[in-house]
Coordinates of C-alpha atoms and ligand atoms in Angstrom, one line a residue:
Chain A
M458 CA -39.6 -8.9 31.8
A459 CA -36.8 -10.6 34.2
A460 CA -33.4 -10.6 32.5
S461 CA -31.4 -14.0 31.7
W462 CA -28.3 -14.5 32.7
V463 CA -25.7 -16.2 29.6
E464 CA -22.6 -16.7 30.2
A465 CA -20.2 -14.4 27.7
C466 CA -17.1 -15.1 29.0
A467 CA -14.1 -15.4 31.2
A468 CA -13.3 -12.6 33.2
D469 CA -9.6 -12.4 32.3
E470 CA -10.5 -13.0 29.0
I471 CA -10.8 -8.9 28.2
D472 CA -8.4 -6.3 29.6
E473 CA -7.7 -3.5 31.4
E474 CA -9.5 -1.2 29.7
D475 CA -10.4 -3.1 26.5
V476 CA -13.6 -4.7 24.9
I477 CA -14.4 -7.7 23.8
R478 CA -17.4 -9.5 21.2
F479 CA -19.9 -11.8 22.3
D480 CA -22.3 -13.2 19.5
H481 CA -25.3 -14.9 21.5
A482 CA -28.8 -15.9 19.5
G483 CA -28.1 -13.9 16.2
R484 CA -27.0 -11.2 18.5
T485 CA -23.8 -8.8 18.8
F486 CA -22.5 -7.4 22.3
A487 CA -19.7 -5.6 23.2
I488 CA -18.2 -6.3 26.5
Y489 CA -16.1 -3.8 28.7
R490 CA -13.3 -4.3 31.0
S491 CA -13.1 -0.5 32.8
P492 CA -9.8 1.0 34.4
D493 CA -11.2 0.2 37.3
D494 CA -11.6 -3.6 36.4
D495 CA -15.6 -2.8 36.6
Y496 CA -17.2 -5.4 33.2
F497 CA -20.1 -3.7 30.9
A498 CA -22.0 -4.7 28.2
T499 CA -24.2 -2.8 25.5
D500 CA -25.2 -3.2 21.9
G501 CA -22.2 -4.8 20.3
L502 CA -23.5 -2.4 17.2
C503 CA -22.3 1.3 16.2
T504 CA -26.0 3.0 16.1
H505 CA -24.2 5.3 12.5
E506 CA -23.1 2.4 10.4
K507 CA -23.3 -0.4 12.2
V508 CA -19.6 -1.3 12.5
H509 CA -17.8 -3.6 15.6
L510 CA -17.4 -1.7 18.4
A511 CA -15.4 -4.5 19.9
D512 CA -12.2 -3.9 16.9
G513 CA -12.6 0.3 18.8
L514 CA -10.6 1.8 21.4
V515 CA -11.7 1.9 24.8
M516 CA -10.4 4.6 27.1
D517 CA -11.9 5.7 30.2
N518 CA -15.4 5.2 30.5
I519 CA -15.8 6.0 26.5
I520 CA -15.8 3.3 23.9
E521 CA -15.0 4.9 20.1
C522 CA -15.8 3.6 16.9
P523 CA -13.7 1.7 15.5
K524 CA -14.8 3.4 12.0
H525 CA -15.1 6.8 12.6
N526 CA -14.8 7.3 16.0
G527 CA -18.2 7.5 17.2
R528 CA -18.1 8.0 20.7
F529 CA -20.0 6.0 23.8
D530 CA -20.0 6.3 27.4
Y531 CA -20.4 2.3 27.7
T532 CA -21.0 2.4 31.8
T533 CA -24.6 4.4 29.8
G534 CA -24.5 3.5 25.9
K535 CA -25.5 7.7 25.9
A536 CA -24.0 8.7 22.7
K537 CA -20.9 10.8 23.4
G538 CA -19.5 12.6 19.7
A539 CA -19.9 12.9 16.5
P540 CA -21.5 11.4 14.3
V541 CA -23.4 9.0 16.6
C542 CA -26.3 10.8 17.9
V543 CA -28.4 7.5 19.1
D544 CA -27.3 5.5 22.0
L545 CA -26.8 2.2 22.4
K546 CA -28.7 -0.1 24.9
T547 CA -27.0 -1.6 27.8
Y548 CA -27.1 -4.2 29.8
P549 CA -26.6 -5.7 33.2
V550 CA -23.6 -7.4 34.5
R551 CA -22.3 -9.8 36.2
V552 CA -19.5 -11.8 38.3
E553 CA -19.2 -15.0 39.3
G554 CA -17.1 -17.1 39.9
G555 CA -14.4 -15.7 37.0
K556 CA -17.1 -15.6 34.9
V557 CA -18.7 -12.1 33.4
L558 CA -22.4 -13.1 32.9
I559 CA -25.2 -10.8 30.8
G560 CA -28.5 -10.2 31.9
L561 CA -30.6 -10.3 28.2
D562 CA -34.1 -9.4 28.2
Chain B
M759 CA -22.2 37.9 22.1
P760 CA -23.7 37.6 18.7
Q761 CA -27.0 38.1 18.1
R762 CA -27.1 36.8 14.8
I763 CA -25.2 34.4 13.4
V764 CA -25.9 32.7 9.6
I765 CA -23.7 29.6 8.5
V766 CA -23.7 29.6 4.3
G767 CA -23.4 26.3 3.3
A768 CA -25.9 23.5 4.5
G769 CA -22.8 20.3 5.1
E770 CA -21.0 18.9 6.8
A771 CA -18.9 21.9 8.2
G772 CA -21.9 24.1 8.4
A773 CA -24.0 22.1 10.6
R774 CA -21.9 20.7 13.0
A775 CA -21.1 24.6 13.5
A776 CA -24.7 24.9 14.3
L777 CA -24.9 22.2 16.9
A778 CA -21.8 23.6 18.6
L779 CA -22.7 27.1 18.7
R780 CA -25.3 25.7 20.6
E781 CA -23.1 23.0 22.8
N782 CA -21.2 26.1 23.4
G783 CA -23.7 28.3 25.3
Y784 CA -25.2 30.3 22.1
S785 CA -28.9 31.6 22.4
G786 CA -29.2 34.1 20.3
A787 CA -30.5 33.3 16.5
I788 CA -29.0 30.8 13.4
A789 CA -29.4 30.3 10.3
L790 CA -28.1 27.4 8.2
V791 CA -28.1 28.5 4.6
G792 CA -27.7 25.8 1.9
E793 CA -29.0 25.6 -2.0
E794 CA -29.7 22.0 -1.6
V795 CA -33.8 21.2 -1.0
H796 CA -32.1 18.1 1.4
L797 CA -31.7 18.6 5.1
P798 CA -28.2 18.0 5.5
Y799 CA -26.7 15.1 5.0
E800 CA -23.0 13.4 4.7
R801 CA -21.8 13.0 1.8
P802 CA -19.1 9.9 2.0
P803 CA -22.0 7.5 1.3
L804 CA -22.8 9.1 -2.0
S805 CA -19.7 7.1 -3.2
K806 CA -20.2 3.8 -0.5
A807 CA -23.6 3.0 0.5
A808 CA -26.0 5.1 -1.5
L809 CA -24.5 3.5 -4.5
I810 CA -24.9 -0.1 -3.8
D811 CA -27.3 -0.8 -0.6
G812 CA -31.5 -1.0 -0.4
D813 CA -33.7 0.0 -2.8
A814 CA -33.9 3.4 -2.8
P815 CA -31.2 4.8 -0.7
K816 CA -32.1 8.6 1.5
P817 CA -29.2 10.9 2.0
A818 CA -27.7 10.0 5.7
T819 CA -29.2 13.1 7.3
I820 CA -27.0 15.2 10.1
L821 CA -29.7 17.0 11.9
S822 CA -34.0 15.5 11.0
E823 CA -36.3 18.4 11.4
E824 CA -36.7 17.7 15.5
R825 CA -32.9 18.0 16.1
L826 CA -32.8 21.5 14.4
A827 CA -36.3 22.3 15.8
E828 CA -34.8 21.1 19.3
N829 CA -32.1 23.6 19.1
G830 CA -33.4 26.6 17.7
I831 CA -31.6 26.4 13.9
D832 CA -33.4 28.1 11.5
H833 CA -32.9 25.9 8.3
I834 CA -33.0 27.8 5.0
A835 CA -33.4 25.0 2.2
G836 CA -32.8 25.5 -1.6
A837 CA -31.3 29.1 -0.9
P838 CA -28.5 29.8 -2.8
A839 CA -26.7 33.1 -1.6
L840 CA -25.4 35.3 -3.9
A841 CA -23.8 38.2 -1.8
I842 CA -22.1 39.2 1.1
D843 CA -22.5 42.2 1.0
R844 CA -19.7 43.3 3.5
A845 CA -20.1 47.2 5.1
G846 CA -24.1 46.0 5.5
H847 CA -23.5 42.6 7.6
R848 CA -26.2 40.9 4.8
I849 CA -25.9 38.2 3.4
V850 CA -27.5 37.7 -0.1
L851 CA -30.5 35.5 -1.3
E852 CA -32.5 34.1 -4.5
D853 CA -35.2 35.4 -4.2
R854 CA -35.3 36.4 -0.6
D855 CA -35.1 39.2 1.4
P856 CA -31.6 39.1 2.7
L857 CA -30.7 37.8 6.0
P858 CA -28.2 40.0 8.2
Y859 CA -25.8 38.3 10.4
D860 CA -22.9 39.9 13.4
R861 CA -21.1 36.6 12.5
L862 CA -21.2 34.7 9.4
L863 CA -19.7 31.5 9.0
I864 CA -18.9 30.0 5.7
A865 CA -18.6 26.6 4.8
T866 CA -19.6 26.0 1.3
G867 CA -17.6 23.5 0.7
A868 CA -16.0 21.9 -2.8
R869 CA -17.0 21.3 -6.3
A870 CA -16.1 18.9 -8.8
R871 CA -13.0 20.2 -10.9
R872 CA -14.5 19.8 -14.8
L873 CA -12.6 17.5 -17.1
A874 CA -11.1 19.5 -19.8
V875 CA -10.7 17.3 -22.4
P876 CA -12.2 17.7 -25.9
G877 CA -15.5 15.8 -26.6
A878 CA -16.3 15.9 -23.0
G879 CA -19.4 18.4 -21.7
P880 CA -22.4 18.0 -19.6
D881 CA -24.1 16.1 -21.4
N882 CA -21.8 12.6 -21.6
I883 CA -19.4 13.7 -18.0
H884 CA -20.7 12.3 -14.8
Y885 CA -19.4 14.1 -11.1
L886 CA -20.6 12.9 -8.1
R887 CA -20.6 15.3 -4.8
S888 CA -24.4 15.7 -4.1
F889 CA -26.8 13.3 -3.7
G890 CA -28.8 13.9 -6.0
E891 CA -26.1 13.4 -8.3
A892 CA -25.4 10.1 -6.7
Q893 CA -28.6 8.8 -7.8
A894 CA -28.6 9.4 -10.6
L895 CA -25.2 7.2 -11.2
R896 CA -26.5 4.0 -9.3
R897 CA -29.5 4.0 -11.8
R898 CA -27.1 3.9 -14.5
L899 CA -24.8 1.2 -12.4
Q900 CA -26.9 -1.9 -14.1
P901 CA -25.3 -5.5 -14.2
G902 CA -23.6 -5.8 -17.0
S903 CA -23.2 -2.1 -17.5
R904 CA -19.8 -0.7 -18.5
L905 CA -18.4 2.2 -16.1
V906 CA -15.4 4.2 -17.7
V907 CA -14.0 6.3 -14.3
I908 CA -11.8 8.8 -15.2
G909 CA -9.9 9.2 -12.0
G910 CA -8.0 6.9 -9.7
G911 CA -8.3 8.9 -6.3
F912 CA -10.7 8.2 -3.6
I913 CA -14.3 9.2 -5.4
G914 CA -12.9 7.1 -8.5
L915 CA -11.7 4.2 -7.2
E916 CA -14.7 3.7 -4.5
L917 CA -16.9 4.1 -7.5
A918 CA -15.1 1.7 -9.6
A919 CA -15.8 -1.0 -6.2
A920 CA -19.3 -0.4 -6.8
A921 CA -20.0 -0.5 -9.8
R922 CA -18.7 -4.1 -8.8
A923 CA -20.8 -4.8 -6.3
R924 CA -23.9 -4.2 -8.9
G925 CA -22.3 -5.7 -11.3
A926 CA -21.4 -4.3 -13.5
E927 CA -17.9 -3.5 -15.2
A928 CA -15.1 -0.8 -14.5
T929 CA -12.2 0.4 -15.5
V930 CA -9.8 3.9 -14.4
I931 CA -8.1 6.2 -16.0
E932 CA -5.5 7.9 -14.2
M933 CA -2.8 10.0 -15.8
A934 CA -0.4 9.8 -13.3
P935 CA 2.2 6.1 -13.1
R936 CA -0.3 5.2 -9.9
L937 CA -3.5 5.5 -8.6
L938 CA -3.9 7.8 -5.8
G939 CA -0.6 9.5 -6.1
R940 CA -2.0 13.3 -4.2
A941 CA -2.4 11.7 -0.7
V942 CA -1.4 8.2 -0.3
P943 CA 2.2 6.7 -0.3
A944 CA 2.8 3.9 -2.4
E945 CA 3.5 1.1 -0.6
L946 CA -0.3 0.6 0.5
A947 CA -2.0 2.7 -2.5
A948 CA 0.0 -0.5 -4.3
L949 CA -2.1 -2.9 -2.3
V950 CA -5.9 -0.6 -2.5
A951 CA -4.6 -1.6 -6.8
A952 CA -4.4 -5.2 -6.4
R953 CA -6.8 -5.5 -4.9
H954 CA -9.3 -4.0 -7.3
A955 CA -7.3 -5.7 -10.4
A956 CA -8.1 -8.9 -8.3
E957 CA -12.1 -7.2 -8.5
G958 CA -12.1 -7.4 -12.0
V959 CA -11.5 -3.3 -12.4
G960 CA -9.4 -2.5 -15.6
I961 CA -6.9 0.0 -14.2
V962 CA -4.8 2.2 -16.9
T963 CA -2.6 4.8 -15.8
G964 CA -0.1 7.1 -17.2
A965 CA -2.7 7.4 -19.8
A966 CA -3.4 10.8 -21.5
I967 CA -6.9 11.6 -22.6
E968 CA -7.7 13.1 -26.4
R969 CA -10.8 13.0 -26.6
I970 CA -13.9 11.8 -25.9
D971 CA -15.8 10.7 -28.9
A972 CA -19.6 9.5 -29.2
L973 CA -20.7 6.2 -30.5
P974 CA -23.8 5.6 -33.0
D975 CA -25.4 3.2 -29.6
G976 CA -25.4 6.0 -27.7
R977 CA -22.0 5.0 -25.8
H978 CA -19.0 6.3 -25.5
R979 CA -15.1 5.7 -26.6
V980 CA -12.7 7.4 -24.8
M981 CA -9.6 8.3 -26.2
L982 CA -6.0 7.9 -25.4
A983 CA -2.5 9.2 -26.3
G984 CA -1.0 6.4 -28.0
R985 CA -3.1 3.8 -26.4
D986 CA -6.5 1.2 -27.6
P987 CA -9.8 3.7 -26.1
V988 CA -12.1 3.0 -23.9
D989 CA -15.6 2.7 -24.4
G990 CA -18.2 2.9 -22.2
D991 CA -22.1 3.0 -20.8
T992 CA -21.4 5.8 -18.1
I993 CA -18.5 7.8 -17.4
V994 CA -17.2 10.0 -14.2
A995 CA -14.8 12.5 -14.2
G996 CA -13.1 12.3 -10.6
V997 CA -10.7 14.7 -11.0
G998 CA -10.3 16.7 -8.0
A999 CA -12.0 19.2 -6.1
L1000 CA -12.2 22.9 -6.1
P1001 CA -13.1 24.9 -3.4
E1002 CA -16.2 26.3 -3.2
T1003 CA -15.1 30.9 -2.2
T1004 CA -16.8 33.4 -5.2
L1005 CA -18.9 34.6 -2.2
A1006 CA -15.3 35.2 -0.1
A1007 CA -13.5 35.8 -3.8
E1008 CA -16.6 38.2 -4.9
S1009 CA -17.0 40.0 -1.6
G1010 CA -13.0 40.9 -1.7
L1011 CA -11.8 38.1 1.4
A1012 CA -8.2 37.2 1.1
L1013 CA -8.1 33.9 -0.5
D1014 CA -5.0 31.6 -0.8
N1015 CA -6.0 27.7 -2.0
G1016 CA -9.6 28.2 -0.5
I1017 CA -10.6 30.7 1.6
A1018 CA -7.9 32.1 4.3
V1019 CA -8.3 32.1 7.2
D1020 CA -6.4 32.4 11.1
A1021 CA -5.7 29.7 13.3
H1022 CA -9.0 30.6 14.8
L1023 CA -10.6 29.9 11.1
A1024 CA -10.9 33.7 11.0
T1025 CA -11.1 35.3 7.7
S1026 CA -9.4 38.2 6.4
D1027 CA -12.6 40.2 8.0
P1028 CA -13.1 39.3 11.8
D1029 CA -16.7 39.0 11.6
I1030 CA -16.5 36.0 8.9
F1031 CA -15.4 32.8 9.5
A1032 CA -14.8 29.8 7.3
A1033 CA -14.5 26.2 8.0
G1034 CA -14.5 23.0 6.0
D1035 CA -13.2 22.2 2.3
C1036 CA -13.8 25.7 1.3
C1037 CA -10.2 26.6 3.3
S1038 CA -6.6 26.9 3.9
F1039 CA -5.2 26.6 7.7
P1040 CA -2.0 26.6 9.1
H1041 CA -1.2 23.7 11.1
A1042 CA 0.8 24.1 14.7
L1043 CA 1.5 20.6 14.4
Y1044 CA 3.1 20.9 11.1
G1045 CA 4.9 24.4 11.8
G1046 CA 2.2 26.7 10.5
R1047 CA 2.2 24.3 7.1
R1048 CA -0.9 25.9 5.4
L1049 CA -3.6 23.0 4.5
R1050 CA -6.3 22.6 3.0
L1051 CA -8.6 19.4 3.5
E1052 CA -10.8 17.6 1.4
A1053 CA -12.0 15.6 4.7
W1054 CA -14.5 14.3 6.6
R1055 CA -13.6 14.3 9.9
N1056 CA -11.5 17.8 9.5
A1057 CA -14.9 19.8 8.3
Q1058 CA -16.5 18.4 11.7
D1059 CA -13.6 19.6 13.3
H1060 CA -13.6 23.0 11.8
G1061 CA -16.8 23.5 12.4
N1062 CA -16.5 23.3 15.9
A1063 CA -13.8 24.7 16.4
A1064 CA -15.3 28.0 14.2
A1065 CA -18.3 27.6 16.3
K1066 CA -15.8 29.0 19.3
S1067 CA -13.9 31.2 17.3
M1068 CA -17.6 33.3 16.8
L1069 CA -18.2 33.1 19.8
G1070 CA -14.7 34.5 21.6
L1071 CA -13.9 31.6 22.8
G1072 CA -11.8 29.9 20.4
E1073 CA -8.6 27.7 20.7
P1074 CA -5.9 27.8 17.2
Y1075 CA -6.8 24.3 15.0
A1076 CA -4.7 22.5 15.6
A1077 CA -6.4 18.2 15.1
V1078 CA -4.5 15.5 13.7
P1079 CA -5.8 15.3 10.3
W1080 CA -7.7 11.6 9.5
F1081 CA -9.2 10.3 7.0
W1082 CA -10.6 7.4 6.2
S1083 CA -11.9 5.2 2.1
D1084 CA -13.9 1.7 2.3
H1085 CA -13.0 -0.4 -1.1
Y1086 CA -14.5 -3.6 -0.9
D1087 CA -14.0 -4.8 3.0
L1088 CA -11.0 -3.3 2.9
T1089 CA -10.5 0.4 4.7
L1090 CA -7.7 2.9 4.2
Q1091 CA -7.0 5.2 7.1
I1092 CA -4.6 8.0 7.7
A1093 CA -3.5 10.1 10.3
G1094 CA -0.8 12.7 9.7
L1095 CA 0.1 13.9 7.3
P1096 CA 2.7 10.7 5.9
D1097 CA 4.8 13.6 3.4
E1098 CA 5.8 15.2 6.1
G1099 CA 8.2 12.0 6.8
A1100 CA 11.2 11.3 6.4
E1101 CA 11.7 7.9 8.0
T1102 CA 8.4 5.2 7.0
V1103 CA 8.9 2.1 10.0
T1104 CA 6.1 -0.5 9.1
R1105 CA 4.1 -2.5 11.5
P1106 CA 3.2 -6.1 10.2
L1107 CA -1.3 -6.7 11.3
A1108 CA -2.8 -9.8 11.2
G1109 CA -3.9 -10.9 8.1
D1110 CA -3.1 -9.1 5.1
A1111 CA -3.2 -5.4 6.3
R1112 CA -0.4 -2.9 6.5
L1113 CA 0.1 0.2 8.7
D1114 CA 3.3 2.3 7.9
F1115 CA 4.7 5.2 10.5
H1116 CA 5.9 8.6 9.0
L1117 CA 8.7 9.6 11.4
A1118 CA 10.5 13.7 10.6
G1119 CA 14.0 14.1 10.0
D1120 CA 13.6 14.6 14.5
G1121 CA 12.2 11.5 15.2
R1122 CA 8.9 12.7 15.7
L1123 CA 5.3 11.2 14.2
V1124 CA 4.5 13.2 12.2
G1125 CA 1.8 10.6 9.9
A1126 CA 0.6 6.9 9.9
S1127 CA -0.9 5.2 7.3
A1128 CA -2.7 1.7 7.4
V1129 CA -5.2 -0.9 4.6
G1130 CA -7.0 -3.6 5.6
P1131 CA -10.0 -4.4 7.3
N1132 CA -11.7 -2.4 9.3
G1133 CA -10.8 -4.2 12.5
A1134 CA -7.3 -4.9 11.9
I1135 CA -6.3 -1.2 11.3
A1136 CA -8.7 0.9 13.1
R1137 CA -7.2 0.7 17.2
E1138 CA -3.9 0.9 16.0
V1139 CA -4.3 4.2 13.7
R1140 CA -6.5 6.0 16.3
L1141 CA -3.2 5.1 18.9
A1142 CA -1.1 6.8 16.3
E1143 CA -3.1 9.8 15.9
M1144 CA -2.9 10.4 19.2
L1145 CA 0.7 10.0 19.5
I1146 CA 0.9 12.4 16.9
G1147 CA -1.1 14.9 18.7
R1148 CA 1.2 14.3 20.9
C1149 CA 4.5 15.1 19.2
A1150 CA 5.7 12.1 20.5
R1151 CA 8.6 10.1 19.3
P1152 CA 8.1 6.7 19.9
D1153 CA 11.3 4.2 19.4
P1154 CA 11.3 3.0 15.8
A1155 CA 12.1 -0.2 17.0
S1156 CA 8.6 -0.3 19.1
L1157 CA 6.9 1.1 16.2
A1158 CA 7.4 -2.1 14.7
D1159 CA 6.8 -4.5 17.0
P1160 CA 3.2 -5.5 17.0
A1161 CA 4.9 -7.1 20.5
V1162 CA 4.5 -3.8 22.1
K1163 CA 0.7 -1.7 22.5
L1164 CA 0.8 1.3 21.5
K1165 CA -1.0 2.9 23.8
S1166 CA 2.0 1.9 26.1
L1167 CA 3.8 4.4 24.0
M1168 CA 1.8 6.7 24.9
V1169 CA 3.3 9.3 27.6
Ligands
LIG2062 C1 -18.8 11.5 -3.1 C2 -17.8 11.7 -1.3 C3 -17.0 11.2 -0.4 C4 -16.6 10.7 0.4 N1 -15.7 10.1 1.8 C5 -14.8 10.9 2.4 C6 -14.8 10.1 2.6 O1 -14.6 8.2 2.8 N2 -13.8 10.0 4.0 C7 -13.2 11.4 4.2 O2 -12.3 11.8 5.3 N3 -14.2 12.5 3.7 C8 -15.0 11.7 2.1 N4 -15.6 12.7 1.3 C9 -15.5 14.2 2.0 C10 -16.4 14.5 2.8 O3 -17.2 14.2 2.4 C11 -16.0 16.5 2.8 O4 -14.0 16.6 3.4 C12 -17.2 17.0 3.7 O5 -18.3 16.9 3.2 C13 -16.6 18.7 3.8 O6 -17.7 19.1 4.7 P1 -18.1 21.3 3.6 O7 -19.2 21.5 5.3 O8 -16.8 21.4 4.4 O9 -18.8 21.0 2.2 P2 -19.7 20.2 1.8 O10 -20.7 18.5 2.8 O11 -19.8 19.9 0.9 O12 -21.5 20.9 2.1 C14 -20.9 22.4 1.6 C15 -22.1 23.0 1.2 O13 -22.6 24.1 0.8 C16 -23.6 24.1 0.0 N5 -23.3 25.7 -0.4 C17 -22.1 26.1 -1.7 N6 -22.4 27.1 -1.9 C18 -23.3 27.4 -1.5 C19 -24.3 29.0 -1.3 N7 -23.1 29.6 -2.0 N8 -25.2 29.3 -1.1 C20 -25.6 28.2 -0.5 N9 -25.1 26.8 -0.1 C21 -24.3 26.8 -0.6 C22 -23.5 22.9 -0.7 O14 -24.2 22.7 -1.5 C23 -23.0 22.1 0.0 O15 -24.1 21.2 0.8 C24 -16.1 12.8 0.4 C25 -17.0 13.9 0.0 C26 -17.2 12.7 -1.2 C27 -18.4 13.3 -2.2
LIG2063 S1 -20.5 3.8 12.5 FE1 -19.8 3.8 14.2 S2 -18.8 5.7 14.3 FE2 -19.3 5.4 11.7

């Protein structure tokens, strides 16, 4: 199914090397801006105990969960360190006219 | 390279070590021996979600059957290890053939300290260390029932919060003048105590227990010196944990507040290592001070480090201690060792959250402690942890100023 693009936030709303929370249609997402100024999106809840990843710390291309510091590569969703072992779902992102859009299925 | 590695104790440290052996390229045999019948599981939920959530909680498994198979780990469950035959390099198990090892990891954790007061016995006092014990307690936390917790430490207070969440009454009895006296700075402990009081938990501090009496209706009465007695349907003791050192002690390994290991987690026998709650180790960040931590992250980090050391790839252990505990919607997180601090600097955080930095006399950041909703404190504590790990000497004024990003202090 083709992705439908949803506006998530203004591009400058997210600091460099940071993450924010975006809620849409009963779901929650995390949107990242990498140190290289690229944007990424994943599901917003940690796969360990379902806390909001947007409260976590972004370092390079890693998001660290705020609860027990489980790590994911936010560019691929891959779980990178204990205690998380289930990957995050990722979503395509594009930036248009200063807005960050994420592609939802 | 060793050919046969045996890990005794299939908990957090043992499970993590088994995986880390494979991650570090070890291809020999791994036996993960545990006395419990379950797959290796996490303990922190036992005093939290496992008491509150869902209808029939299952253990939060660390290693599934598939993951064990994928990694070629032989999980031998329901098999208490009875003795280490050091001369023969074998582990003696109950009802099974002995297991030979080239390297052995002891990861037997800790057990709940038993309450030693007249009238306290296995029939009337509950403890919380295993999944089975959590299930037994959960059945008793019914709306309107009364829980009495003896011991105002982390586990006791988390239990009180769980009881309130299930509609039960809870009273916490603490011998010391304040709650959380062992590990938490007084100001933070006071915030946690105030929250428990606001949630309706009865708190009795500075209380000496004289004995436990049985009441005719099947309930129990805790008799206190010079105070009113406290009655309850269920009494739990959360009065600390003792390192599980029986195997090590009986086989003559050196002990020092737990199994004594060096900075590579090796015991006094070079083929035997220990990890997690069962051992004490010298910590490089704190001038070699010997620590025994009862903390989940330490058990994981130890598991990883011991795996490397057993393969000859080890580095001295220097991970920053880190601990969390949950009460209602509040989380408490502690990084480093606040008690090594001579000065405290407070950074105000959003809402009622509080974050304290603990600085040693020479200005080095040695600890950070915080309480508040998880989202309000976690990132800052994580950054503080990194600063502690780097032996940073941050400017106290910057630490106190919420406008200064902690990330910017990372040099
Ligand atoms: C209720 C509870 C809540 C907790 N909450 C938190 C928290 O919020 N935050 C935090 O940081 N830490 C918490 N902890 C602490 C954390 O769970 C422990 O530090 C961690 O589990 C230690 O790991 P370990 O592998 O050393 O020991 P364990 O996880 O206890 O594993 C040891 C295993 O060895 C087995 N064993 C012992 N002797 C033998 C033998 N002779 N033969 C075979 N098997 C044996 C035991 O049955 C056990 O399964 C909590 C602990 C408990 C009990
Ligand atoms: S909830 Fe994310 S690591 Fe545990």
